[in-house]
C-alpha positions as MATLAB code, in Angstrom:
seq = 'XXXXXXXXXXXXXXXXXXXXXXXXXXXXXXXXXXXXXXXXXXXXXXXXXXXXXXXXXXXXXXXXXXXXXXXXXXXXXXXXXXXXXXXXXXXXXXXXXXXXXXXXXXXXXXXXXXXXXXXXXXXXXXXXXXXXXXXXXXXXXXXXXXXXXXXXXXXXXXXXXXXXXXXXXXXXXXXXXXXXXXXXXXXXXXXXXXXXXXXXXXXXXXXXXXXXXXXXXXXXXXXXXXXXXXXXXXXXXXXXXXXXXXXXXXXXXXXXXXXXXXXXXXXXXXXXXXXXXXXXXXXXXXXXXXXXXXXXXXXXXXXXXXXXXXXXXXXXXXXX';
ca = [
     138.081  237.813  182.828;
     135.591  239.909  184.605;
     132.212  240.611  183.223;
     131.784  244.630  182.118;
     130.114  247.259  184.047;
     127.871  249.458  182.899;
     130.806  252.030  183.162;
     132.638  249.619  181.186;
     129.893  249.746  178.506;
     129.488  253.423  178.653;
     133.107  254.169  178.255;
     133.313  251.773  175.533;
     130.589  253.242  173.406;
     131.942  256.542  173.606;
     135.153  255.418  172.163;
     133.527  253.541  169.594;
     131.402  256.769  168.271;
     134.199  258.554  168.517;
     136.890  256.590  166.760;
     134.479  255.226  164.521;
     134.017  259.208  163.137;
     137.122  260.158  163.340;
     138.905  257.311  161.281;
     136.268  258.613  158.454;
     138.145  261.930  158.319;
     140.559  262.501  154.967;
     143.974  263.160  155.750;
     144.380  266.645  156.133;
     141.322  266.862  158.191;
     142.335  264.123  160.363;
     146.064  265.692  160.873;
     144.168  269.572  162.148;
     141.978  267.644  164.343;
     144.844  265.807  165.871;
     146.491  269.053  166.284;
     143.855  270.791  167.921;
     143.009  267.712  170.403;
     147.291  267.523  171.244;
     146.966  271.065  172.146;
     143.943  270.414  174.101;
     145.221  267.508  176.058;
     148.633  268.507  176.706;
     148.271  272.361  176.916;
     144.876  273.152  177.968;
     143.911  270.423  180.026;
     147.556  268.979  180.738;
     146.698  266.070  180.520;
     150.070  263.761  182.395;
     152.077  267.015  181.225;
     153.981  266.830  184.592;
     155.049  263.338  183.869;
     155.792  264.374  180.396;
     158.129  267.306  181.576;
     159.832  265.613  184.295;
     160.968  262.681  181.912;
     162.279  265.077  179.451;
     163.831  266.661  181.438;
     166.106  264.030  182.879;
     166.461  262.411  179.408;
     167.696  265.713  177.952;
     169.209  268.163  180.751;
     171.369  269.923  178.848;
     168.471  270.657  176.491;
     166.540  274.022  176.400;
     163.054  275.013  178.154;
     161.589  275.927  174.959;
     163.594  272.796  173.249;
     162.206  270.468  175.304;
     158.588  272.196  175.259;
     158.115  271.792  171.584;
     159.179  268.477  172.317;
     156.540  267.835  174.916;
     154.309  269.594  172.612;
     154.731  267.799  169.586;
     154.463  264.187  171.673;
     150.643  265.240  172.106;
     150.132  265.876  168.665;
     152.083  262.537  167.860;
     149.979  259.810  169.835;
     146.488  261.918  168.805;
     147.632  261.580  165.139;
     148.679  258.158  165.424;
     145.521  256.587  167.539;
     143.203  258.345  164.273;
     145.681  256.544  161.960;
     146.101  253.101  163.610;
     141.627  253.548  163.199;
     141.558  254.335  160.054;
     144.036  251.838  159.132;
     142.832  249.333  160.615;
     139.197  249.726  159.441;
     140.618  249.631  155.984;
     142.355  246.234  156.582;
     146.023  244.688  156.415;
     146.326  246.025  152.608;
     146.660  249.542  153.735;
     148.702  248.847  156.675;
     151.066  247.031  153.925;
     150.999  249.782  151.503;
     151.936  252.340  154.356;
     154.961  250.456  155.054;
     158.406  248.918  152.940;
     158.992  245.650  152.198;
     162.849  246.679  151.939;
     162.555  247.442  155.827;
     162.140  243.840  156.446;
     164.959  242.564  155.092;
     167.012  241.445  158.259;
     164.502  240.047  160.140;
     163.003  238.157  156.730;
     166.589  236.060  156.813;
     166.322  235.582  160.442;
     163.116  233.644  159.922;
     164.366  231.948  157.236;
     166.832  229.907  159.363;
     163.910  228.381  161.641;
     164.650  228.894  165.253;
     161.905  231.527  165.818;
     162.259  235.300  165.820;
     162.222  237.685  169.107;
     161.228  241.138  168.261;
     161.612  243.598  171.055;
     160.193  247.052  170.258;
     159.322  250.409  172.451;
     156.824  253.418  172.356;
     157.938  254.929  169.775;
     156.505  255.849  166.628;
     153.451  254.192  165.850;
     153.999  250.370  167.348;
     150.456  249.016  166.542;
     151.263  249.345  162.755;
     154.965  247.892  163.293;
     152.872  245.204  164.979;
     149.917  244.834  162.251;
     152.925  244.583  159.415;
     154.864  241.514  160.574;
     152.853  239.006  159.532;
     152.391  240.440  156.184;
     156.046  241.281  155.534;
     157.925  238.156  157.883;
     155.481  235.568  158.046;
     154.151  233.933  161.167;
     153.776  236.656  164.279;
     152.974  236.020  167.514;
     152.192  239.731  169.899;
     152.259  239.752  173.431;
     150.043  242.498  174.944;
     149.348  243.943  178.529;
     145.123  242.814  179.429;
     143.219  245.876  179.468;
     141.215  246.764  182.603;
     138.004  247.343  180.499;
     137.155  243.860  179.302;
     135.124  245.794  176.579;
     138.848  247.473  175.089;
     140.542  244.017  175.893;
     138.144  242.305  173.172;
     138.631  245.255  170.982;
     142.451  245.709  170.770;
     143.469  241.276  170.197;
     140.183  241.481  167.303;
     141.938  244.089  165.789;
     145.443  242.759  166.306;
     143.692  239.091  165.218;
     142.634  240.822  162.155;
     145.732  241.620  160.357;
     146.965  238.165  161.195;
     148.528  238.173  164.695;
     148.421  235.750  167.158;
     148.004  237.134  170.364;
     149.082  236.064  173.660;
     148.457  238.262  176.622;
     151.222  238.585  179.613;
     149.705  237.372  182.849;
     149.491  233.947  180.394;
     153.084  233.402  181.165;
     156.337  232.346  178.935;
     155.140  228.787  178.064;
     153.146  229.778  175.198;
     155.433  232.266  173.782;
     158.251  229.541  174.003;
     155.843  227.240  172.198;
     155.275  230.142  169.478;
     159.519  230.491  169.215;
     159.971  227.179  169.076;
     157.439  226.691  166.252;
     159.933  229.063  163.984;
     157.271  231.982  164.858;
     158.228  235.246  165.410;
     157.460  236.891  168.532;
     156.957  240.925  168.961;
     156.547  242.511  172.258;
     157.529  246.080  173.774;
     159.584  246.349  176.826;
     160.204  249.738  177.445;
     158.387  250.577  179.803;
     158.572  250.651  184.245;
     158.779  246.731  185.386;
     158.474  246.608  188.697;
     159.867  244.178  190.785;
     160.532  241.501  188.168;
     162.215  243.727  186.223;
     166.278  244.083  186.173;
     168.036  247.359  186.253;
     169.557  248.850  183.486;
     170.215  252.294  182.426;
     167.935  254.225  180.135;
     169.196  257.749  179.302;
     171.734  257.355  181.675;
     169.127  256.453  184.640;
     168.507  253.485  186.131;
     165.356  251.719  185.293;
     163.079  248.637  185.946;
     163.101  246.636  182.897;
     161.007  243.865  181.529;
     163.974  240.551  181.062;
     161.313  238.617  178.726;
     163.033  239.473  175.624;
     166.445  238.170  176.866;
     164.949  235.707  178.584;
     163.158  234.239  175.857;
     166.358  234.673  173.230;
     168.174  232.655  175.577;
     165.663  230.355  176.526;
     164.702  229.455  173.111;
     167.932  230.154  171.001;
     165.823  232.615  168.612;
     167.864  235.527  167.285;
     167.003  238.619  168.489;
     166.209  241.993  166.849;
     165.024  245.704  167.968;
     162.548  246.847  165.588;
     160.878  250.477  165.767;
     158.018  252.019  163.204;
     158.531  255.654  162.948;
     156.524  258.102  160.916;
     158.090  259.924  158.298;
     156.549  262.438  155.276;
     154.591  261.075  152.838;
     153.902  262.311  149.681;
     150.739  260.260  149.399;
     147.286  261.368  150.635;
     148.036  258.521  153.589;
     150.707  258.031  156.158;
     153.983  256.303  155.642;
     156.516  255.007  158.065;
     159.660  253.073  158.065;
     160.562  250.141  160.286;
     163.924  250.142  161.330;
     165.838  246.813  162.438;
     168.899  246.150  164.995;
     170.421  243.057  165.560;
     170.941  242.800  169.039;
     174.263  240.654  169.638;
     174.306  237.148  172.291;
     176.076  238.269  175.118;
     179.561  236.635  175.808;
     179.605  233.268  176.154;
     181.278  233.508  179.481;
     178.816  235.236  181.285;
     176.354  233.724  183.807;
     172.646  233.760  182.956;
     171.757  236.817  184.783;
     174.762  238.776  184.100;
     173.910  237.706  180.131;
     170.237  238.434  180.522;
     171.069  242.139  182.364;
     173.916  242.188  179.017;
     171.016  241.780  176.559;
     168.964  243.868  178.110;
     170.982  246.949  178.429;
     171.870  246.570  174.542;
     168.565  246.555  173.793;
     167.966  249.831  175.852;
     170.863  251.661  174.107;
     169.839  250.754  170.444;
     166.652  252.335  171.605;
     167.235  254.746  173.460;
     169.291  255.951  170.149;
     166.706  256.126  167.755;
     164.559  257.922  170.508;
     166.676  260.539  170.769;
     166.487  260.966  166.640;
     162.456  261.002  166.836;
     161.783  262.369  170.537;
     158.690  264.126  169.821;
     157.394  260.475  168.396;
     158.086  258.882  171.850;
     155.473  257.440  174.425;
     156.806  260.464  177.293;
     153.453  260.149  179.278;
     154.499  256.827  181.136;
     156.642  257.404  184.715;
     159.218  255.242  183.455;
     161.599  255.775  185.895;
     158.950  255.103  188.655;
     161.453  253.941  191.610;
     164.625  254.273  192.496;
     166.879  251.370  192.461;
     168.560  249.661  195.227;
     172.102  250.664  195.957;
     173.339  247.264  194.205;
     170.753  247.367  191.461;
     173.436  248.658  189.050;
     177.108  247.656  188.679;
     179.518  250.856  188.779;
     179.128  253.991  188.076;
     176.212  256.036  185.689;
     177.516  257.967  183.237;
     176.924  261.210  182.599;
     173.840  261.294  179.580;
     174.946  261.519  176.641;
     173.839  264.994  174.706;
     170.788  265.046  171.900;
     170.207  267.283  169.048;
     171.367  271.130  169.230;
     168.681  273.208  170.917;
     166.574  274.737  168.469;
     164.631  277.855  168.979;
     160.647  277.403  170.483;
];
């Protein structure tokens, strides 16, 4: 890894203050600031708001303007919230991130574990992630995270101490499948999101009825490995406490038919995985990660077998 720059360090310190002050806020505090700073980045300033429009808008065309603008609107708020929580939880330690989520959510993937081959845990942008994340190794056992390397060596450091900290292994991408096989095949479970543009490694599949470059790992490491695996998502929901709460929901995702060929049962996998998904993002779309160009390129004519279908329609539009 490279050394920082003094931008690097700059940037970093910033952050720090700022996060650092923040996570001291009490709730209620913490929840007006977020609002203000949502409206600030995604109204004021605009902060990726084209990207944010566009994507809703192809996820949810038969959606109102104003319907998809609170949307839009509330997605700011959402991942300004969330960033002050996942502080503030984490500088309290893994006993609040425990006491913020259910044991009872952890049911299925509790068994899975139990029967030794390793758990895969694929999981998206939606919700809050990092506490999904910080809770498996309290509630499941053994975790393994894989994580992107962040261009700031300063943030890289940060983020795996703070994942290493509530009891996660972490193993970084560009390291390759090897270790994450190893973790599998040591009856550890293995979390990693997947939801997000691929490039060219990735196979197509469609994602609100569009194709889209999609990471393979997860199938690809279910079938390499024979691990079981699951879609997990960690959504916010009220709280009656004077802290956060969410619930982790769980999805077994099924082995593809034993007659298919390994890419056609990788691509099989794959687009399951993108449904179940896709599904609960359509229940919580104002807690979804819209800011990312997801659907960055267009496929090749071949990239997809037969036709799209039309998308499927979300909620009833609701007045702005």
């Amino acid at each position: 890894m490279r050394a920082p720059t003094l931008t690097d360090r700059i940037v970093f310190t910033g952050y720090r203050l700022l996060s650092g002050a923040l996570s001291r806020l009490p709730g209620p505090l913490a929840e007006a600031v977020a609002w203000c700073l949502g409206i600030l980045a995604g109204s004021i300033l605009r902060i990726r708001r084209g990207v944010v429009d566009d994507n809703l808008a192809h996820a949810f065309p038969h959606e109102t303007p104003a319907w998809r603008a609170r949307v839009a609107r509330g997605s700011y708020r959402h991942l300004v919230r969330e960033a002050l929580a996942t502080a503030r939880l984490t500088r309290l330690g893994s006993g609040a991130v425990a006491r913020a989520t259910d044991r009872r959510d952890y049911d299925l993937p509790r068994s899975l574990m139990e029967e030794g081959r390793g758990l895969v845990i694929f999981s998206g942008h939606l919700g809050n992630w990092e506490v999904g994340g910080a809770a498996l190794p309290f509630q499941i056992g053994p975790t393994t995270a894989v994580g992107f390397r962040q261009r700031n060596p300063l943030f890289n450091r940060d983020v795996v101490e703070s994942r290493k900290r509530h009891g996660l292994e972490i193993i970084l991408r560009d390291e390759g499948p090897r270790p994450m096989l190893r973790a599998l095949r040591a009856g550890r479970a293995l979390a990693l999101l997947g939801d997000q543009h691929a490039g060219h490694p990735g196979i197509w599949v469609e994602y609100f009825g569009r194709p889209a470059s999609t990471a393979r790992g997860p199938a690809v490491l279910a079938q390499r490995s024979g691990a079981p695996l699951v879609l997990g998502v960690t959504v916010r929901v009220p709280s009656r406490g004077s802290g956060p709460r969410y619930r982790t929901l769980f999805t077994r995702i099924a082995p593809p038919p034993p007659e298919l060929d390994p890419e056609a049962a990788v691509h099989h996998v794959t687009q399951a995985c993108q449904r179940v998904l896709e599904e609960h993002v359509r229940e919580w779309p104002d807690q979804y990660f819209w800011h990312h160009k997801r659907w960055k390129w267009a496929p090749p004519p071949d990239a997809v077998p037969g036709a799209l279908p039309e998308p499927s329609p979300g909620p009833a539009p609701d007045a702005d």
